[in-house]
mmCIF file of C-alpha atoms in Angstrom:
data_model
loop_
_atom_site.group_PDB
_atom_site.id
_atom_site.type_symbol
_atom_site.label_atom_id
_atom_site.label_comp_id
_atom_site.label_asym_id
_atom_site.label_seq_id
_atom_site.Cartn_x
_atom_site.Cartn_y
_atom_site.Cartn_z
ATOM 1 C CA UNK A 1 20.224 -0.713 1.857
ATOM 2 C CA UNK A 2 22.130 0.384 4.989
ATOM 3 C CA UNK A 3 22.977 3.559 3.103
ATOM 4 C CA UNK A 4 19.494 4.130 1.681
ATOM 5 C CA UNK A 5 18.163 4.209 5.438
ATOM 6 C CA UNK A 6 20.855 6.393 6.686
ATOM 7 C CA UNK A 7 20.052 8.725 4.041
ATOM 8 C CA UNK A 8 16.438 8.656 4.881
ATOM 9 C CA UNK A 9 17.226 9.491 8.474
ATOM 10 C CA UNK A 10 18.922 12.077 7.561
ATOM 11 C CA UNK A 11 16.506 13.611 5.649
ATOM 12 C CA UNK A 12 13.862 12.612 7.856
ATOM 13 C CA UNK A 13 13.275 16.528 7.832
ATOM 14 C CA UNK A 14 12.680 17.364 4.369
ATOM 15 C CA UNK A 15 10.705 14.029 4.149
ATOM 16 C CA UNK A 16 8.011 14.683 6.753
ATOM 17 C CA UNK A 17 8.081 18.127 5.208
ATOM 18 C CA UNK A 18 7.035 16.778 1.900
ATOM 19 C CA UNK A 19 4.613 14.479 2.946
ATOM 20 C CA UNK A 20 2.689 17.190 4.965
ATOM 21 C CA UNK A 21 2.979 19.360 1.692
ATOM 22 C CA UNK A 22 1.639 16.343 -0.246
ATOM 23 C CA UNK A 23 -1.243 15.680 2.364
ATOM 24 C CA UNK A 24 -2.355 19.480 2.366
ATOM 25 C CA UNK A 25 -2.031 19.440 -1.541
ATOM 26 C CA UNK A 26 -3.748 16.536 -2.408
ATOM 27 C CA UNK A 27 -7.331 17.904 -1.789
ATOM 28 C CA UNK A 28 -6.899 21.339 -1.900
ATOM 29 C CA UNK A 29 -9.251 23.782 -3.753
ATOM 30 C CA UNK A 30 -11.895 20.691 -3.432
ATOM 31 C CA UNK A 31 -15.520 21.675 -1.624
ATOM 32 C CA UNK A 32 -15.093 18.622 0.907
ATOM 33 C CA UNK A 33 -11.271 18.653 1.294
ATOM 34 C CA UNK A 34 -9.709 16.262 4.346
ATOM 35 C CA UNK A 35 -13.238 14.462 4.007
ATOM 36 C CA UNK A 36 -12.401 12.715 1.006
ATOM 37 C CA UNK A 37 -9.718 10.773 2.942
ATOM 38 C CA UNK A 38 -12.919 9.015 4.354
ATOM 39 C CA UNK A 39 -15.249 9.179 1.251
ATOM 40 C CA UNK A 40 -12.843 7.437 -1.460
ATOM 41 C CA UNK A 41 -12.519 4.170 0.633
ATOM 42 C CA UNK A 42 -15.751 4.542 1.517
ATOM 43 C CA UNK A 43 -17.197 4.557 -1.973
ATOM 44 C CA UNK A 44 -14.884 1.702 -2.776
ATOM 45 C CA UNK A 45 -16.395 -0.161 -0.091
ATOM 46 C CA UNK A 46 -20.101 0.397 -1.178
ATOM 47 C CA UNK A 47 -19.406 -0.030 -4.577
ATOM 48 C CA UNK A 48 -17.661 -3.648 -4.035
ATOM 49 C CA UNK A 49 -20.565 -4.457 -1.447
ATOM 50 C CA UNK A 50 -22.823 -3.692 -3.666
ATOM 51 C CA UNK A 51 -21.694 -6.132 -6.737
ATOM 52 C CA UNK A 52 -20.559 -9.034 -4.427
ATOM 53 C CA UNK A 53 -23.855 -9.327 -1.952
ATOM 54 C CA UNK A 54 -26.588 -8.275 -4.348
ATOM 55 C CA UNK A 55 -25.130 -9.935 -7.851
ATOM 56 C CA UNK A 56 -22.048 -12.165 -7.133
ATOM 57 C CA UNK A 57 -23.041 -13.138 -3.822
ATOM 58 C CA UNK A 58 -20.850 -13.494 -1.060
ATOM 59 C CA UNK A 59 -21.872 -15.887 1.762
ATOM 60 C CA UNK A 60 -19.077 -13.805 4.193
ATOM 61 C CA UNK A 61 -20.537 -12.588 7.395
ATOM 62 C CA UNK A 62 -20.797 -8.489 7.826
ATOM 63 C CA UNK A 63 -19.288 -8.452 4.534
ATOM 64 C CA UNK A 64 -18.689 -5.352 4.000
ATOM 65 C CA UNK A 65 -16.410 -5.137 7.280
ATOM 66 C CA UNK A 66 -14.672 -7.395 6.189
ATOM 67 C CA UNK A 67 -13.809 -6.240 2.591
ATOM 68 C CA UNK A 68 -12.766 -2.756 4.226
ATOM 69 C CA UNK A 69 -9.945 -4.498 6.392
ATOM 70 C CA UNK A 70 -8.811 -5.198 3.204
ATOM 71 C CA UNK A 71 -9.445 -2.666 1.326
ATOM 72 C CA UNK A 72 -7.736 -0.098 3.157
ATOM 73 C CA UNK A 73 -4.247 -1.530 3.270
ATOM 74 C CA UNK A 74 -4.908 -2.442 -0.933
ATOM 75 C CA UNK A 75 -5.179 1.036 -1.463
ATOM 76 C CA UNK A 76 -2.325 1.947 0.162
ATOM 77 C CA UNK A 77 -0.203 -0.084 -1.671
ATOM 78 C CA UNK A 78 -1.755 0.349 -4.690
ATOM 79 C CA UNK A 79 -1.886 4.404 -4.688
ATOM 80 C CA UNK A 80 1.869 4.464 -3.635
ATOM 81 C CA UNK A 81 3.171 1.945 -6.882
ATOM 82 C CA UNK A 82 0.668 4.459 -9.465
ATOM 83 C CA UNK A 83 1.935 7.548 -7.775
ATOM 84 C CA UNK A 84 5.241 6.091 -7.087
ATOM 85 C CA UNK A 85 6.203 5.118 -10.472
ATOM 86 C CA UNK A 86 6.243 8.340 -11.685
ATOM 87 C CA UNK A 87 8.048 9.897 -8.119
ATOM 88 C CA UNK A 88 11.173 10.646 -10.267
ATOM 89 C CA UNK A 89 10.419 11.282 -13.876
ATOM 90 C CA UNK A 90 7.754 14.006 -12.793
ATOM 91 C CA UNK A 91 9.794 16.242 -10.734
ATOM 92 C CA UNK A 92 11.945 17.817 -12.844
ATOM 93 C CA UNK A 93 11.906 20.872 -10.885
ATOM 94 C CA UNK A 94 13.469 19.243 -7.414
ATOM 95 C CA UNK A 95 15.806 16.578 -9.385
ATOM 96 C CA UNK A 96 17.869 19.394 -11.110
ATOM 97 C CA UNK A 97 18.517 20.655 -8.157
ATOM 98 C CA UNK A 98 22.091 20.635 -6.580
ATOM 99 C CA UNK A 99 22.587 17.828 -4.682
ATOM 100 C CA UNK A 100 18.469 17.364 -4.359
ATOM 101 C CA UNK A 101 18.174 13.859 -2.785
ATOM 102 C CA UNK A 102 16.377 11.282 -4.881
ATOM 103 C CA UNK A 103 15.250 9.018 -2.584
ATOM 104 C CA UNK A 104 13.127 10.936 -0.701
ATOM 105 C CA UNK A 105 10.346 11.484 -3.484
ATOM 106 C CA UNK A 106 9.431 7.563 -3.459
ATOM 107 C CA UNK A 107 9.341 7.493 0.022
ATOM 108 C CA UNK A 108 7.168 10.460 0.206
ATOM 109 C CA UNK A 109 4.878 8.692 -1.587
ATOM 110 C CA UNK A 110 5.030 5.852 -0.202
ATOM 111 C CA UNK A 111 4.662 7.477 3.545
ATOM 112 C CA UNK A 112 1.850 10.252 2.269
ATOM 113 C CA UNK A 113 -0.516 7.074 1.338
ATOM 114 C CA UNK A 114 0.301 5.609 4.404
ATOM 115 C CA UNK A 115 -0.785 8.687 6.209
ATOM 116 C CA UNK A 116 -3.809 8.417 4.263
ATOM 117 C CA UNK A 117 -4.355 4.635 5.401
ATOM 118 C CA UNK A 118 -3.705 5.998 8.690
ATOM 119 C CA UNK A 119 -6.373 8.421 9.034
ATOM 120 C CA UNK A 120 -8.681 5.686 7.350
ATOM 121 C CA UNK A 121 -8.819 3.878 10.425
ATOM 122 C CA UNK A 122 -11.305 5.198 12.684
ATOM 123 C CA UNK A 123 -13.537 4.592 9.671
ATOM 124 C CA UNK A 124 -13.149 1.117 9.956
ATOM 125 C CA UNK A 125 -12.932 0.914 13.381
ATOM 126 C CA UNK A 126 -16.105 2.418 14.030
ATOM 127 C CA UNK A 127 -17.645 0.309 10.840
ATOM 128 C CA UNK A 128 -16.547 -3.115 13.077
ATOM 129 C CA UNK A 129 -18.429 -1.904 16.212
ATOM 130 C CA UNK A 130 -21.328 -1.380 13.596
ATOM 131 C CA UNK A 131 -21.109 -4.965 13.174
ATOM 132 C CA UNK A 132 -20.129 -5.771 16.524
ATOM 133 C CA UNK A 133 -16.817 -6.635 15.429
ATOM 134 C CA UNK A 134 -15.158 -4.719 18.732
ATOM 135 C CA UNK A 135 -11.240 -5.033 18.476
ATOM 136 C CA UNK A 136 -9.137 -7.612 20.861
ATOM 137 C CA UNK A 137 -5.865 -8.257 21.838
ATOM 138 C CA UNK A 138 -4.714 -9.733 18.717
ATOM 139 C CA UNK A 139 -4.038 -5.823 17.539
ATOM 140 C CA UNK A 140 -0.572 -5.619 19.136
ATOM 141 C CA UNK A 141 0.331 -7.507 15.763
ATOM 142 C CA UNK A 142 -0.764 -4.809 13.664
ATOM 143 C CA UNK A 143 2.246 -2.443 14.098
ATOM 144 C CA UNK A 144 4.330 -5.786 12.778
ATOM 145 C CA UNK A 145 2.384 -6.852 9.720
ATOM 146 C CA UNK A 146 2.461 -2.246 8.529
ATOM 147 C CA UNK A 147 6.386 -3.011 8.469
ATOM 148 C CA UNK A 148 6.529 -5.304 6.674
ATOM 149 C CA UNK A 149 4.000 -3.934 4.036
ATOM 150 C CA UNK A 150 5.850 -0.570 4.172
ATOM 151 C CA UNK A 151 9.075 -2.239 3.600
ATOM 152 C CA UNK A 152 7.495 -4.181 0.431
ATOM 153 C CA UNK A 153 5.842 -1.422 -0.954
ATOM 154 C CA UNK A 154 9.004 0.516 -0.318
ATOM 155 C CA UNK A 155 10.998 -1.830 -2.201
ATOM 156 C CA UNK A 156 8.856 -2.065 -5.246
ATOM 157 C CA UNK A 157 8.140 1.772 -5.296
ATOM 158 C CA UNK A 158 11.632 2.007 -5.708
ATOM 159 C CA UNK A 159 11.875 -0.464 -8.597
ATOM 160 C CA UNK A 160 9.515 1.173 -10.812
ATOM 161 C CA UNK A 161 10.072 4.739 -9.638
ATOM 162 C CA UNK A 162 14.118 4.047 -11.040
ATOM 163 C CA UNK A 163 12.814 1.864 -13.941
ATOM 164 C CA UNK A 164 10.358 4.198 -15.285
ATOM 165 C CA UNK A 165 12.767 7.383 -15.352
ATOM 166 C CA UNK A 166 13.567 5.848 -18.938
ATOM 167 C CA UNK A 167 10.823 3.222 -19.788
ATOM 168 C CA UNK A 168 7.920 5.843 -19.464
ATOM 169 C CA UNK A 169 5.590 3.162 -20.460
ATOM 170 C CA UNK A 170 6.033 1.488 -16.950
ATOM 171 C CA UNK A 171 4.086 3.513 -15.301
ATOM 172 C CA UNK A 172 0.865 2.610 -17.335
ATOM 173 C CA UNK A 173 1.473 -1.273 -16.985
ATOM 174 C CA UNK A 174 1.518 -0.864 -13.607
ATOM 175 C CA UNK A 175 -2.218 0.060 -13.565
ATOM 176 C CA UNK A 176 -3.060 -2.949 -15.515
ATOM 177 C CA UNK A 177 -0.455 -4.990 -13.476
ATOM 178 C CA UNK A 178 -2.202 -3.768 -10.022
ATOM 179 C CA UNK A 179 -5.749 -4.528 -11.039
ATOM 180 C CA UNK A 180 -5.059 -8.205 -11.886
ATOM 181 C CA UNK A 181 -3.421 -8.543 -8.869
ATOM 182 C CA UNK A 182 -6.363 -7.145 -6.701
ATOM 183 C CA UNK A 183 -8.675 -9.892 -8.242
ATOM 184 C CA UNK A 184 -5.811 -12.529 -7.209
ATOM 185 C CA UNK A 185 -5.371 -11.541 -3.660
ATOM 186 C CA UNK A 186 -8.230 -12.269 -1.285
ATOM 187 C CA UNK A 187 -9.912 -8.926 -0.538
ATOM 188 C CA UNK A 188 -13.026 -9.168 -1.907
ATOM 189 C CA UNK A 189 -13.074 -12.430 -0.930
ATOM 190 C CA UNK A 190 -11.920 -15.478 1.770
ATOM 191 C CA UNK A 191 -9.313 -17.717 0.543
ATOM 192 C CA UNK A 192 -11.152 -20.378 1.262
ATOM 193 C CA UNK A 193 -13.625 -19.828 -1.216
ATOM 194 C CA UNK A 194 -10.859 -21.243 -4.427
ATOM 195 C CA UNK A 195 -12.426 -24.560 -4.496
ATOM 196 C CA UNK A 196 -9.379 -26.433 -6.089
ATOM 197 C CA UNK A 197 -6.563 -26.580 -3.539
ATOM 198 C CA UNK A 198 -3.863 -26.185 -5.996
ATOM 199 C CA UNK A 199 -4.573 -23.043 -7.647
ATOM 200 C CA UNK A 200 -5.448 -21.842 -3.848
ATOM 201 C CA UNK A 201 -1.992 -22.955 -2.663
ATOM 202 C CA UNK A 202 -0.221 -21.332 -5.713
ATOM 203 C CA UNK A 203 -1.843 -17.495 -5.246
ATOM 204 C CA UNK A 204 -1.289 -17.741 -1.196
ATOM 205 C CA UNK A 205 2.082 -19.058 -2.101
ATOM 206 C CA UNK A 206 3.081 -16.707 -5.040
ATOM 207 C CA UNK A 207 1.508 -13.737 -3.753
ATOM 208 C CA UNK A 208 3.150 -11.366 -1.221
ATOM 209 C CA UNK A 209 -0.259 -9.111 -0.673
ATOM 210 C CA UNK A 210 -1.801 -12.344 0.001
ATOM 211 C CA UNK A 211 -0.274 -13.165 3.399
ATOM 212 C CA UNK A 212 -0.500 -9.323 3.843
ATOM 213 C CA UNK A 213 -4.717 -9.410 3.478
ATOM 214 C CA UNK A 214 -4.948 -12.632 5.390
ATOM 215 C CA UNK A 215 -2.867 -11.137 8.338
ATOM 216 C CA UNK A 216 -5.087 -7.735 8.302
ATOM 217 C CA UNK A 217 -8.212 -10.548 8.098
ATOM 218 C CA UNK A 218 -6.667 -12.551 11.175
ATOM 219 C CA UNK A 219 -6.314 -9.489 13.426
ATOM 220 C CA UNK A 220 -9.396 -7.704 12.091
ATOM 221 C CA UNK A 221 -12.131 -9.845 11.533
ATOM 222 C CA UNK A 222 -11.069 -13.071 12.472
ATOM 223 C CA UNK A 223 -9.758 -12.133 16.044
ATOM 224 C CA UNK A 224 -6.663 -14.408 16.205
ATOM 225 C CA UNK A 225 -2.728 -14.057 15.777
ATOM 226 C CA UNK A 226 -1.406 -13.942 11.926
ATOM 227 C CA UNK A 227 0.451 -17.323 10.551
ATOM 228 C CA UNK A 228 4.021 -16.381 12.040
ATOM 229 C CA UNK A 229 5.263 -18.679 9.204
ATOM 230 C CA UNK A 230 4.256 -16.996 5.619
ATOM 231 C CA UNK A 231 4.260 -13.480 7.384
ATOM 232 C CA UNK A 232 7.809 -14.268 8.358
ATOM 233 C CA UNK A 233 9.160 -15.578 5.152
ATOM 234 C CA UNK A 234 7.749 -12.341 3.638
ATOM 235 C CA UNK A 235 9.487 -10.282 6.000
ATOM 236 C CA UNK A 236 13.037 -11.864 4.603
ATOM 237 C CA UNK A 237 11.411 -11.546 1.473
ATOM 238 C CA UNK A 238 10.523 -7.883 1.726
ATOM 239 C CA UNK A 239 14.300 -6.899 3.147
ATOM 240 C CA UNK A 240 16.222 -8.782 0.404
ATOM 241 C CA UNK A 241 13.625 -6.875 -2.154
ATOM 242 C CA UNK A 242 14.843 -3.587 -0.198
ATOM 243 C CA UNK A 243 18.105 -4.745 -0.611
ATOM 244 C CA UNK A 244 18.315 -5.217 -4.045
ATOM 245 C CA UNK A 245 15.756 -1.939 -5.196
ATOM 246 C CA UNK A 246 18.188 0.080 -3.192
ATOM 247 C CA UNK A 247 21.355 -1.569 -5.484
ATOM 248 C CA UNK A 248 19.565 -0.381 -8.727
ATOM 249 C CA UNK A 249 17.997 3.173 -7.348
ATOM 250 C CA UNK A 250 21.650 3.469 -6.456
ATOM 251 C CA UNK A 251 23.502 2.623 -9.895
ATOM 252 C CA UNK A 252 21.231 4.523 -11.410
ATOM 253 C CA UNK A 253 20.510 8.028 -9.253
ATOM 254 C CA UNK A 254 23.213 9.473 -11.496
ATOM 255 C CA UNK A 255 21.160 9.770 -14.815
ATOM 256 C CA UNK A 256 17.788 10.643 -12.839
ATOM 257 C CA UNK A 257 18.754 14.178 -13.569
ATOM 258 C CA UNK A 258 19.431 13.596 -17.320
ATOM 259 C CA UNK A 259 16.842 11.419 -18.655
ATOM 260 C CA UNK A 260 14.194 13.297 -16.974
#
């Protein structure tokens, strides 16, 4: 992993150079451009709001704030596993290059969607004050609980980004994997609301995005510190994940150029 970083640093050129490329690319030749940064989350947001206050209703207070702190952070880390999972096998043209360096296409991704979560927000900022949900103190944990989702979403970007380079069919699991594990984490809903205390303990327990959302809903909406405890154990969690992605990304850089 210590090598991985290093590497990263010292491309830390060609990497902000791609991710610029990426964010100028992704919307261009579109009528509303940059402006769709703010209109796809949006959309999500009024779509969800719609289904869970008018038909499953949600007894949640400014709902729709409080889906969006979610929601924002979900679609960063589910935009950079679909787009990251094919980071490799797609770029032909860059990985038979001399010498191109591999590891800076899944961290592109990975830091272009984060950009994009970035931007994103104002939106939300200025959708709390809507509500009268004004930001406090409890903010300076923000930076904390974004490292530790970039270094989990790092560290499985790289696992599927390496894996799928020969199992092609990865990449379209994924999908299916991601949107059974939206309904499992609570984002569209408060934790509280799984009635039987088992099943609740198992998803908090077994689910990494889980402490993730509850921290963003702590800070957020709820206006209090994160749990230090689960947010910490993901944190070891997250590194030793890093760790071991980096191991396989590693053993297997060699035949990137090959198999693709």
């Amino acid at each position: 992993m210590i090598r991985l970083v290093r590497e990263l640093y010292q491309y830390r050129g060609l990497l902000l150079s791609l991710v610029q490329r990426e964010l100028k690319a992704r919307y261009r030749g579109s009528f509303l451009g940059f402006l769709w940064t703010f209109l796809n989350p949006t959309l999500h947001m009024l779509v969800y709001a719609l289904l869970f206050t008018m038909v499953m209703r949600q007894n949640i207070p400014n709902y729709p704030y409080f889906m969006f702190v979610g929601l924002l952070p979900w679609i960063w880390f589910t935009s950079s596993l679909t787009a990251g999972a094919s980071a490799i096998s797609d770029r032909r043209d860059l990985m038979t290059k001399v010498r191109f360096p591999a590891q800076v296409l899944p961290t592109t991704v990975v830091m272009t969607n984060l950009s994009n979560y970035v931007l994103s927000l104002p939106l939300m900022v200025t959708l709390g004050l809507i509500y009268g949900q004004y930001p406090t103190w409890h903010v300076i944990a923000y930076p904390l609980v974004v490292l530790i989702q970039l270094i989990f979403t790092l560290a499985l970007t790289y696992i599927v980004a390496a894996i799928n380079v020969s199992f092609r069919d990865l990449q379209h699991i994924v999908g299916n994997v991601l949107t059974m594990w939206f309904f499992l984490t609570p984002v569209l809903y408060q934790a509280s609301t799984i009635h039987d205390e088992g099943l609740r303990t198992t998803i908090l327990m077994a689910n990494p995005m889980a402490s993730l959302m509850l921290s963003y809903q702590a800070i957020f909406y709820e206006h209090r510190l994160p749990d230090a405890g689960p947010l910490a154990a993901l944190a070891v969690v997250s590194v030793v994940l890093l760790w071991g992605a980096s191991i396989l990304f590693e053993s297997r850089r060699e035949d990137f150029a090959e198999s693709i």
